[in-house]
């Protein structure tokens, strides 16, 4: 069964450094998402991406964040200058033609900013 | 703005028993979708069950079923014959079909413990 994959599973970085989180959505899916979950809290929407552009973003998704689909298979989230409060689990999700509203999540990347 | 409320931070159930997790939501949209996601200790988000608002029939997936009350904006999850592997955080989530995105809005979750 197709699945969403994410790398790395755990990333440790120093405050102020740039990080890139990578995702490979399910092939032939159309919508791509990033969500964030701070430890012990609920999952929060960051950004959605469709037809090679951002379709919607939340207040969390400020100028420090960017997304890209560089080669038709990967979907990346970049944080330019990480802060301590960026420490969280980051989930990628995708949805396809048969159910645009039904999102399948990757296993997540745990980002730790020290 | 859409909101999702899960009023039970933690629940426990004996193995093989039935448990119901509550969820209410608030929206002005007429067409929307509701989901329950399971998050075990591995923290993977797993889709358990979905419900389209236009469908009156409650969704069922094996031991999992929902009680969807559209007028009351209530969407509870019933787990029958609970198993140890059901121990996890359960998140209720909501999305609409409005143009632009199908972003999910999540509740704060209910931590379910299945006791042997």
Coordinates of C-alpha atoms in Angstrom, one line a residue:
Chain A
X1 CA 0.0 0.0 0.0
X2 CA 1.4 3.4 -0.9
X3 CA 2.5 5.6 2.0
X4 CA 3.9 9.0 2.7
X5 CA 7.6 8.9 3.8
X6 CA 9.6 11.5 5.7
X7 CA 13.2 12.1 6.3
X8 CA 15.0 12.4 8.7
X9 CA 13.0 10.8 11.5
X10 CA 14.8 13.0 14.0
X11 CA 16.8 16.2 13.4
X12 CA 18.7 18.1 16.0
X13 CA 19.9 21.6 15.2
X14 CA 21.2 24.7 16.9
X15 CA 19.2 27.8 17.2
X16 CA 19.6 30.1 14.2
X17 CA 20.5 27.2 11.8
X18 CA 18.5 26.4 8.7
X19 CA 16.8 23.0 8.4
X20 CA 15.1 21.2 5.6
X21 CA 12.5 18.5 6.3
X22 CA 11.8 16.2 3.4
X23 CA 8.7 14.3 2.4
X24 CA 7.7 12.0 -0.4
X25 CA 3.9 12.1 -0.8
X26 CA 1.9 9.3 -2.3
X27 CA 2.4 9.2 -6.0
X28 CA -0.4 10.9 -8.0
X29 CA -1.7 12.8 -5.0
X30 CA -2.6 16.4 -5.7
X31 CA -2.6 18.2 -2.3
X32 CA 0.3 18.4 0.1
X33 CA 0.4 19.6 3.6
X34 CA 2.7 20.3 6.5
X35 CA 1.4 20.1 10.1
X36 CA 3.2 20.7 13.4
X37 CA 2.7 19.1 16.8
X38 CA 4.4 20.6 19.8
X39 CA 4.9 17.9 22.4
X40 CA 1.7 17.3 24.4
X41 CA -0.4 19.6 22.2
X42 CA -2.7 19.2 19.3
X43 CA -1.7 19.0 15.7
X44 CA -1.7 22.4 13.9
X45 CA -1.9 23.2 10.2
X46 CA 1.0 25.0 8.7
X47 CA 0.6 25.1 5.0
X48 CA -1.1 23.4 2.0
X49 CA 0.4 23.2 -1.5
X50 CA -1.5 22.5 -4.7
X51 CA -0.5 22.9 -8.4
X52 CA 3.0 24.0 -7.5
X53 CA 2.0 26.9 -5.2
X54 CA 0.8 27.5 -1.7
X55 CA -3.0 27.3 -1.5
X56 CA -3.3 28.3 2.1
X57 CA -1.1 28.9 5.1
X58 CA -1.7 29.5 8.8
X59 CA -0.5 32.3 11.1
X60 CA 2.3 30.0 12.2
X61 CA 3.7 29.9 8.7
X62 CA 5.7 33.1 8.8
X63 CA 8.6 34.3 6.6
X64 CA 10.9 31.9 8.3
X65 CA 9.1 29.0 6.6
X66 CA 9.0 28.0 3.0
X67 CA 7.9 25.0 1.0
X68 CA 9.0 23.6 -2.3
X69 CA 8.3 20.7 -4.6
X70 CA 11.7 20.7 -6.4
X71 CA 11.4 17.6 -8.6
X72 CA 7.8 16.3 -8.8
X73 CA 8.2 13.8 -6.0
X74 CA 9.8 15.4 -3.0
X75 CA 8.0 18.1 -0.9
X76 CA 10.2 20.0 1.5
X77 CA 9.7 22.4 4.4
X78 CA 12.5 24.8 5.1
X79 CA 12.9 26.8 8.3
X80 CA 15.5 29.5 7.7
X81 CA 16.6 30.4 11.2
X82 CA 15.3 28.0 13.8
X83 CA 14.1 29.1 17.2
X84 CA 13.7 27.0 20.4
X85 CA 9.9 27.1 19.9
X86 CA 10.2 25.4 16.6
X87 CA 11.0 22.2 18.4
X88 CA 8.1 19.9 17.5
X89 CA 7.0 16.9 15.4
X90 CA 6.4 17.9 11.8
X91 CA 4.0 15.8 9.8
X92 CA 3.7 15.8 6.0
X93 CA 0.4 14.7 4.5
X94 CA -1.1 14.3 1.1
X95 CA -4.5 13.7 -0.5
X96 CA -5.5 12.5 -4.0
X97 CA -8.2 12.4 -6.6
X98 CA -10.3 9.8 -5.0
X99 CA -10.6 11.7 -1.8
X100 CA -9.2 15.2 -1.8
X101 CA -10.4 15.6 1.8
X102 CA -8.8 12.4 3.0
X103 CA -5.3 13.0 4.1
X104 CA -2.6 10.4 4.6
X105 CA 0.2 11.3 7.0
X106 CA 3.8 10.4 7.1
X107 CA 5.5 9.2 10.2
X108 CA 6.8 12.6 11.1
X109 CA 10.1 14.3 11.7
X110 CA 11.0 15.2 15.3
X111 CA 12.8 18.5 15.2
X112 CA 14.8 19.5 18.3
X113 CA 16.3 23.0 18.4
X114 CA 19.0 23.5 21.1
Chain B
X1 CA -13.6 29.8 12.2
X2 CA -13.9 26.1 12.7
X3 CA -13.3 24.6 16.1
X4 CA -13.1 21.1 17.3
X5 CA -13.6 20.2 21.0
X6 CA -12.7 17.0 22.7
X7 CA -13.8 17.2 26.3
X8 CA -12.2 14.1 27.6
X9 CA -8.4 14.5 28.0
X10 CA -8.0 10.9 29.2
X11 CA -10.1 7.7 29.3
X12 CA -9.5 4.1 30.2
X13 CA -11.3 0.9 29.3
X14 CA -11.0 -2.7 30.1
X15 CA -9.8 -5.0 27.3
X16 CA -12.8 -6.4 25.3
X17 CA -15.1 -3.7 26.6
X18 CA -16.7 -0.8 24.6
X19 CA -15.7 2.8 25.0
X20 CA -17.0 6.0 23.4
X21 CA -14.9 9.1 22.8
X22 CA -16.7 12.5 22.4
X23 CA -16.1 15.2 19.9
X24 CA -18.1 18.4 19.1
X25 CA -17.4 20.9 16.4
X26 CA -18.5 24.3 15.3
X27 CA -18.8 25.5 11.7
X28 CA -21.1 27.5 9.5
X29 CA -20.3 25.3 6.5
X30 CA -22.9 23.0 5.2
X31 CA -20.6 20.5 3.5
X32 CA -17.7 19.1 5.5
X33 CA -15.9 16.0 6.5
X34 CA -15.1 14.6 9.9
X35 CA -12.3 12.2 10.9
X36 CA -10.9 10.3 13.8
X37 CA -7.1 9.8 13.8
X38 CA -5.2 7.5 16.1
X39 CA -1.7 8.4 17.3
X40 CA 0.0 5.5 19.1
X41 CA 3.3 6.1 21.1
X42 CA 5.2 6.0 17.8
X43 CA 3.4 9.3 17.0
X44 CA 2.4 8.2 13.5
X45 CA -1.0 9.7 12.6
X46 CA -3.3 6.9 11.4
X47 CA -6.7 7.5 9.9
X48 CA -9.3 5.4 11.7
X49 CA -12.6 6.5 10.2
X50 CA -14.2 9.3 8.2
X51 CA -17.7 10.7 7.8
X52 CA -19.1 12.9 5.1
X53 CA -21.6 15.4 6.5
X54 CA -24.1 14.9 3.7
X55 CA -24.4 11.2 4.6
X56 CA -26.9 10.4 7.2
X57 CA -25.7 6.9 7.8
X58 CA -23.0 6.5 10.5
X59 CA -19.7 5.3 9.3
X60 CA -18.3 1.9 10.4
X61 CA -14.9 0.3 10.1
X62 CA -14.7 -3.1 11.8
X63 CA -14.7 -2.4 15.5
X64 CA -14.8 1.3 15.1
X65 CA -18.1 3.2 14.5
X66 CA -19.3 6.8 14.8
X67 CA -22.4 8.5 16.1
X68 CA -22.8 11.5 13.9
X69 CA -25.4 14.0 15.1
X70 CA -25.3 16.9 12.6
X71 CA -27.9 19.1 14.3
X72 CA -26.0 18.8 17.6
X73 CA -22.6 19.1 15.8
X74 CA -21.5 16.0 17.6
X75 CA -19.2 13.2 16.3
X76 CA -18.4 10.5 18.8
X77 CA -16.2 7.4 18.2
X78 CA -17.2 4.0 19.6
X79 CA -14.6 1.3 19.9
X80 CA -16.0 -2.1 20.5
X81 CA -14.1 -5.1 21.8
X82 CA -11.2 -2.9 22.9
X83 CA -7.7 -4.3 22.3
X84 CA -4.4 -3.4 23.9
X85 CA -3.3 -2.1 20.5
X86 CA -6.0 0.5 20.7
X87 CA -4.0 2.3 23.4
X88 CA -3.2 5.7 21.8
X89 CA -4.1 9.4 21.5
X90 CA -7.3 9.8 19.5
X91 CA -7.8 13.1 17.6
X92 CA -11.1 14.3 16.1
X93 CA -10.5 16.4 13.0
X94 CA -12.6 18.4 10.6
X95 CA -12.3 19.8 7.1
X96 CA -14.5 21.6 4.5
X97 CA -14.7 21.5 0.8
X98 CA -14.3 25.3 0.4
X99 CA -11.9 26.3 -2.3
X100 CA -8.3 26.6 -1.7
X101 CA -7.4 23.8 0.8
X102 CA -8.7 20.9 2.7
X103 CA -6.7 21.7 5.8
X104 CA -7.6 19.7 8.9
X105 CA -8.6 21.3 12.2
X106 CA -7.8 19.0 15.1
X107 CA -9.1 18.7 18.6
X108 CA -6.8 18.5 21.5
X109 CA -7.1 14.7 21.7
X110 CA -8.2 12.0 24.1
X111 CA -5.6 9.7 25.6
X112 CA -7.1 6.2 25.7
X113 CA -5.6 3.4 27.8
X114 CA -6.8 -0.1 27.4
X115 CA -6.3 -2.1 30.6
X116 CA -5.7 -5.8 30.4

